[in-house]
Coordinates of C-alpha atoms and ligand atoms in Angstrom, one line a residue:
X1 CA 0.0 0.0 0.0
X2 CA 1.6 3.0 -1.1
X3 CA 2.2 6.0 1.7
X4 CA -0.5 8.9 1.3
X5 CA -0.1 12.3 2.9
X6 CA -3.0 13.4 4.1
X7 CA -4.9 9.7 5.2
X8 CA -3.2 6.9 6.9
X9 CA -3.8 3.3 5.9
X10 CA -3.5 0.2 7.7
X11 CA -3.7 -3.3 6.2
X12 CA -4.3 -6.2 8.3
X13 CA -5.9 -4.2 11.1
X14 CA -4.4 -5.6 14.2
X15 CA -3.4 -8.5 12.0
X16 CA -6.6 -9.2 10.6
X17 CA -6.1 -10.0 7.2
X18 CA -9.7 -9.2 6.2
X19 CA -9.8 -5.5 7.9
X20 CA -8.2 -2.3 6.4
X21 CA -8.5 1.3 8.5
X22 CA -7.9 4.1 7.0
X23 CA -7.8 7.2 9.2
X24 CA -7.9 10.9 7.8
X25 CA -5.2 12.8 8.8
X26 CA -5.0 16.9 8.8
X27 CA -5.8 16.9 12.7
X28 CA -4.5 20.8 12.6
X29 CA -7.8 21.4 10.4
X30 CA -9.7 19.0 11.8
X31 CA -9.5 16.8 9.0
X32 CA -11.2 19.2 6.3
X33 CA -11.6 17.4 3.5
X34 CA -9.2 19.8 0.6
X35 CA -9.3 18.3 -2.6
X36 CA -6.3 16.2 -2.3
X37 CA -7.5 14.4 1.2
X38 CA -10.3 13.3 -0.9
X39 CA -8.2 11.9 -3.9
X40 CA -5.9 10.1 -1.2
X41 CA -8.9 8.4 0.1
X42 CA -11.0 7.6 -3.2
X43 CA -7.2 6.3 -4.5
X44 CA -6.8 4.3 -1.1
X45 CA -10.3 3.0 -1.5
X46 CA -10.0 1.3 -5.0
X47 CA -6.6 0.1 -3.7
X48 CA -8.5 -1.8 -1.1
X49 CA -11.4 -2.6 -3.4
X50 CA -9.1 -4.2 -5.5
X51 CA -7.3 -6.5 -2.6
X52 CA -8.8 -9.8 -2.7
X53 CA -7.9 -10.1 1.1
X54 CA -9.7 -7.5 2.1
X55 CA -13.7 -7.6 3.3
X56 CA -14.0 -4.8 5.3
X57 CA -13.0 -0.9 5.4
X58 CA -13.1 1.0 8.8
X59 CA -12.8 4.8 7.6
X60 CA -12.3 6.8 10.8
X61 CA -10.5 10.5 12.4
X62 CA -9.2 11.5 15.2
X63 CA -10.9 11.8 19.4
X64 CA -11.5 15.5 18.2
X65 CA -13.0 15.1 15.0
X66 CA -14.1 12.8 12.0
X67 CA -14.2 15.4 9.5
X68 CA -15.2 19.0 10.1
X69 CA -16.1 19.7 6.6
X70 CA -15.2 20.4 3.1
X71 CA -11.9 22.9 3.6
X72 CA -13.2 26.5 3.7
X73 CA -10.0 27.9 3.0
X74 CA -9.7 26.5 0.1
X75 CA -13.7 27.6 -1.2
X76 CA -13.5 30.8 0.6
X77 CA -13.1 32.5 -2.7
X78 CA -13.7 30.6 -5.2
X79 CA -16.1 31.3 -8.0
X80 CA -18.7 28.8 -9.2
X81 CA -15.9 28.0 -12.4
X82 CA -13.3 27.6 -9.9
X83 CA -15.9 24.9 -8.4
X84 CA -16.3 23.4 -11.5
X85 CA -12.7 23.5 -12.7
X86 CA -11.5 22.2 -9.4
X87 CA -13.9 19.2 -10.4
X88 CA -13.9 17.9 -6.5
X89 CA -17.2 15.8 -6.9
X90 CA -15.4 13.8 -9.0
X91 CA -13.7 11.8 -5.8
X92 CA -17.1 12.2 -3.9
X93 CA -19.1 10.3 -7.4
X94 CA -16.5 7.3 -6.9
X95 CA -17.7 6.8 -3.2
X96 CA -20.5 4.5 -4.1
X97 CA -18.8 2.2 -6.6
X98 CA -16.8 0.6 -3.7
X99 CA -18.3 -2.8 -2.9
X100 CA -17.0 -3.7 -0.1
X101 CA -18.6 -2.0 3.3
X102 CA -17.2 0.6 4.8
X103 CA -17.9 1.6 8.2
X104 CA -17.7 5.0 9.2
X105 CA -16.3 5.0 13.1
X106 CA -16.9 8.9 13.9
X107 CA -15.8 10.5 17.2
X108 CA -15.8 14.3 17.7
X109 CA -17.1 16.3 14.8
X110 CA -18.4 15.3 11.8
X111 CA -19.9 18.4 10.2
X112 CA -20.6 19.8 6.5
X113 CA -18.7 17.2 4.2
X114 CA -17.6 15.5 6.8
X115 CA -21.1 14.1 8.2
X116 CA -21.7 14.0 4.4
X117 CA -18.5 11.6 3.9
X118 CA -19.9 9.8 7.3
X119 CA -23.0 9.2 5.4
X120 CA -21.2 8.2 2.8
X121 CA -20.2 5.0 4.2
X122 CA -22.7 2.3 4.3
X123 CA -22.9 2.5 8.6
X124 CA -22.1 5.0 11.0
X125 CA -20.9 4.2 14.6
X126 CA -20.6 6.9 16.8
X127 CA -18.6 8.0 19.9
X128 CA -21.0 9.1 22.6
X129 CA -19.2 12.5 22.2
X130 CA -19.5 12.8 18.5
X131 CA -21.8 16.0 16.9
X132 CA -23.2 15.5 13.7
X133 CA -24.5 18.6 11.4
X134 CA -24.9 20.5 8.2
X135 CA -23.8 24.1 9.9
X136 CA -23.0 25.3 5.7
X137 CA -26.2 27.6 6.3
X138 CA -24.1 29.2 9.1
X139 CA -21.2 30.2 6.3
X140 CA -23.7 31.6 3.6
X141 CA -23.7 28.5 1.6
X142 CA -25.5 24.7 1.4
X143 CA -24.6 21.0 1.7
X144 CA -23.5 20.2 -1.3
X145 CA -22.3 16.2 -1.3
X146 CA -25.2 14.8 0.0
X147 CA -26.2 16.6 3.2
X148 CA -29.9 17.6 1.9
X149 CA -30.7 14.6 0.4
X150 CA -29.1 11.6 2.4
X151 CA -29.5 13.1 5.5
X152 CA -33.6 13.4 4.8
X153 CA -33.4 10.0 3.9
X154 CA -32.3 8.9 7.1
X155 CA -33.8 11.2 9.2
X156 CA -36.7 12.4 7.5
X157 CA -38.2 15.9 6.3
X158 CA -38.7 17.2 9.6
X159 CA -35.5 16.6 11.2
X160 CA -33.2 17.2 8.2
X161 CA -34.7 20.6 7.3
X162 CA -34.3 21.5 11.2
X163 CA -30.6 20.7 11.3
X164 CA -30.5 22.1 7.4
X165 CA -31.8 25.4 8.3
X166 CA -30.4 25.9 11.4
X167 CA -27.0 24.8 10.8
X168 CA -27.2 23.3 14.5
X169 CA -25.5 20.2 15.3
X170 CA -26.8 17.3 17.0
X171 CA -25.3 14.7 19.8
X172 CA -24.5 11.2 18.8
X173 CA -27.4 10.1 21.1
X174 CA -29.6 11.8 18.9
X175 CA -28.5 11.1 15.9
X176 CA -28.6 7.1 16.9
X177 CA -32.8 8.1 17.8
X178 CA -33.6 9.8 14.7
X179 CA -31.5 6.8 12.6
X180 CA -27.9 8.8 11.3
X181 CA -26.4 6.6 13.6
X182 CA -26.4 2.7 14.1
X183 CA -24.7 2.8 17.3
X184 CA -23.4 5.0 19.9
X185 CA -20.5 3.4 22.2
X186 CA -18.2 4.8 24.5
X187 CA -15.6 7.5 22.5
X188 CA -12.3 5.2 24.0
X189 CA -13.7 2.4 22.9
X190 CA -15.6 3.7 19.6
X191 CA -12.4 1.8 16.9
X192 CA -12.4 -1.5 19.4
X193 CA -16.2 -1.8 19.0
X194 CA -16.0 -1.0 15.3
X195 CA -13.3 -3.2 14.9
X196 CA -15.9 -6.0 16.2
X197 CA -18.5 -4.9 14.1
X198 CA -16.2 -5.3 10.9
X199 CA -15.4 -8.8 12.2
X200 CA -18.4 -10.5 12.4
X201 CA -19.4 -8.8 9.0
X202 CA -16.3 -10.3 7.7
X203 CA -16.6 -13.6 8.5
X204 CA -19.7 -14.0 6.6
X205 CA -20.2 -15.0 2.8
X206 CA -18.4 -11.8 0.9
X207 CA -20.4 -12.4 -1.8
X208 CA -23.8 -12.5 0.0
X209 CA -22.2 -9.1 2.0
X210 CA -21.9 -7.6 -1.6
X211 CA -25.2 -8.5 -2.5
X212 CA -26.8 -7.3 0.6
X213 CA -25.0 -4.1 0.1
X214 CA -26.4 -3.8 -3.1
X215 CA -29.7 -4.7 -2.5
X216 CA -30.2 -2.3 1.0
X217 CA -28.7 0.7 -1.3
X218 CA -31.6 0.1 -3.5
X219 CA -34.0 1.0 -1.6
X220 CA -32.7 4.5 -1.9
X221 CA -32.5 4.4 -5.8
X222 CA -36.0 2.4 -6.9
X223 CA -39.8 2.0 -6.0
X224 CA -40.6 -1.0 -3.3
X225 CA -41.9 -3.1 -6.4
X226 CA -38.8 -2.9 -8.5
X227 CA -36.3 -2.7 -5.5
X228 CA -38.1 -6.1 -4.2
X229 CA -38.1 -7.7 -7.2
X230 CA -33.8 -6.9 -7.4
X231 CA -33.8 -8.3 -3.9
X232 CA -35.4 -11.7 -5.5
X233 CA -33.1 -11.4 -8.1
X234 CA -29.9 -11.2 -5.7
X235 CA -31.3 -13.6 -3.5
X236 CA -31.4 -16.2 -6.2
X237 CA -27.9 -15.2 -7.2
X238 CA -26.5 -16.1 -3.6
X239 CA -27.8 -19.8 -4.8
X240 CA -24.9 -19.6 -7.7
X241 CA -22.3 -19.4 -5.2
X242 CA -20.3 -22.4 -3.3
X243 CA -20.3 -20.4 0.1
X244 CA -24.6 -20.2 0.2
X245 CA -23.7 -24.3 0.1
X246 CA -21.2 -24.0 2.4
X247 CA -23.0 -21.6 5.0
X248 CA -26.5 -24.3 5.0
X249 CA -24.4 -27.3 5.3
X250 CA -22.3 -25.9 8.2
X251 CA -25.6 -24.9 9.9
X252 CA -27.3 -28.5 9.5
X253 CA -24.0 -30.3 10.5
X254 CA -24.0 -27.7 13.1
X255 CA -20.4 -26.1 12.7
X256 CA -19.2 -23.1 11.6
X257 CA -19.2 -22.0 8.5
X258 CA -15.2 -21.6 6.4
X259 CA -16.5 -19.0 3.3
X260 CA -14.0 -18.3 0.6
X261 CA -15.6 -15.5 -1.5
X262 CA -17.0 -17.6 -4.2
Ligands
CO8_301 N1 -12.0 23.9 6.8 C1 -10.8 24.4 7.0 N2 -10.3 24.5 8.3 C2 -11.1 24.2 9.3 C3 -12.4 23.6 9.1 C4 -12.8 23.5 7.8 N3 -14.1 23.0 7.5 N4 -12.9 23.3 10.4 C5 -12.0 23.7 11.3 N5 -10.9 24.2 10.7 C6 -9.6 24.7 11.3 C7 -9.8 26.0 12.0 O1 -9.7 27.1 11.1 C8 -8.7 26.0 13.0 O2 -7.5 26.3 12.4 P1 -6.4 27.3 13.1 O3 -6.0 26.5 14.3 O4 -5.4 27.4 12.1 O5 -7.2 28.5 13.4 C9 -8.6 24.5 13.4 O6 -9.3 23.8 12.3 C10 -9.3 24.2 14.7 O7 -10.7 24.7 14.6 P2 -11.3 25.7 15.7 O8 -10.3 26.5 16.3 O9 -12.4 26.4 15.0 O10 -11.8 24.6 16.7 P3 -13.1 24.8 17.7 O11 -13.0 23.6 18.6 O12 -13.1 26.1 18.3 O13 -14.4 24.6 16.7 C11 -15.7 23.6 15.0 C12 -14.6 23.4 16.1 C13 -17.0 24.0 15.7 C14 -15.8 22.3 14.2 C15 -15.3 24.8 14.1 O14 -13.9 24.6 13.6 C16 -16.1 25.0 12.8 O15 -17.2 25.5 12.9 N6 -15.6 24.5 11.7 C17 -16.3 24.7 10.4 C18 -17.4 23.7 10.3 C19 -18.1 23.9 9.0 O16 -18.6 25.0 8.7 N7 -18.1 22.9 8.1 C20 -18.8 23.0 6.8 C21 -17.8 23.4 5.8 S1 -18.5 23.7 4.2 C22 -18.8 22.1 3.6 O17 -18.4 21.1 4.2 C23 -19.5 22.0 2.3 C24 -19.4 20.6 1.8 C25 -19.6 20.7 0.3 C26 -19.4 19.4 -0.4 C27 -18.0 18.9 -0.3 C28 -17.1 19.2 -1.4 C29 -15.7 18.8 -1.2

């Protein structure tokens, strides 16, 4: 894995062959997410993608923040051509091609791009001390990877025009009632609980994991008829692969499961 300078990447996550961190790494700026943070991560991602060893990504900050946002220095004056020539939503469009989960571990702040990157992720665990928000209202401008329309999705009109609007943040308690967050667990122990999460989910069938990705993501892109009827679809597919055999034999000869990702 090659060295990145502004996220830090760990293989074998406390020699886990299946587990890969990656942490983001301007603690100074409290991990704003310039232009070239996101091209380290989006490269680091693929790399990961691409490693047959790896099943799992934990994406994670620092104790004092996750990501506080896109980096305002670098926007402050831009024009709407610099926007476009800077081309930044390019590394934000590649987010969703990655197959393989990624968990968002957030402690501290995870505000403007930064909850937006969070949401980004397929879960979120939380620190009990994170603060989740879209506070780009506050600095004369608007989410603008995400915030307006996955956070409504996961939190609903109400509650997502609130924190919208307002530019207020909300606790990790909160955001774990009105469904941002999975689970809140104590900030010390927030990458050891993670790190638990990502190994039961990667000692299950990778290629049922891939297809339940795909399938829960579709109920964000089609109607409940057509994202049923791709659920079916993937369902059946599980049936093509040896470790669907594998799983329902280990359970009737009551042992566990050994999946190989095929
Ligand atoms: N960009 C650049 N620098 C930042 C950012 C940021 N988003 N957030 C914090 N910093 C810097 C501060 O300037 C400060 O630097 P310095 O020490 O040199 O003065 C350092 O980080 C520490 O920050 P604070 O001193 O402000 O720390 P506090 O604990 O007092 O406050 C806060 C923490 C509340 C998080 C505060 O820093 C803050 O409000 N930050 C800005 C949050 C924000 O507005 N985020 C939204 C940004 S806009 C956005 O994300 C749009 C997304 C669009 C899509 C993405 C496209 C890439």
């Amino acid at each position: 894995m090659k060295n990145y300078e502004n996220i830090l990447v760990t293989k074998n996550y406390r020699d886990h062959a299946h587990i890969a961190l990656i942490q983001l790494n301007r603690p100074k700026v409290l991990n704003a997410l310039s232009t070239d943070l996101m091209k380290d991560l989006v490269d680091a991602l693929f790399a990961l993608e691409d490693d047959k060893e790896v099943r799992v990504i934990i994406l994670t900050g620092n104790e004092r923040a996750f990501a506080a946002g896109a980096d305002i220095g670098q926007m402050a004056e831009a024009t709407p051509i610099d926007q476009i020539n800077d081309n930044r939503f390019r590394t934000w469009k590649q987010l969703p091609l990655i197959t393989k989960p990624i968990i968002a571990a957030v402690n501290g702040f995870a505000l403007g791009g930064g909850c937006e990157l969070a949401m980004s992720c397929d879960f979120i665990v939380a620190g009990d001390k994170a603060q989740f928000g879209q506070p780009e209202i506050k600095i004369g401008t608007i989410p603008g990877a995400g915030g307006t329309q996955r956070l409504t999705r996961a939190i609903g009109k109400s509650k997502a025009m609130l924190a919208v609007l307002t530019g207020d943040m909300m606790d990790a308690y909160q955001a774990e009632r009105d469904g941002l967050v999975a689970k809140v667990v104590p900030a010390e122990t927030l990458i050891q609980e993670t790190f638990e999460i990502a190994k039961t989910i990667s000692n299950r069938a990778p290629v049922a994991v891939r297809l339940a990705k795909e399938a829960v993501n579709m109920a964000f892109e089609s109607s409940l008829k057509d994202g049923m009827e791709y659920e079916r679809r993937n369902f059946y597919l599980t049936f093509a692969s040896k470790d669907q055999k594998e799983g329902m034999k280990a359970f009737i000869e009551k042992r566990e499961p050994k999946y190989e990702g095929f």
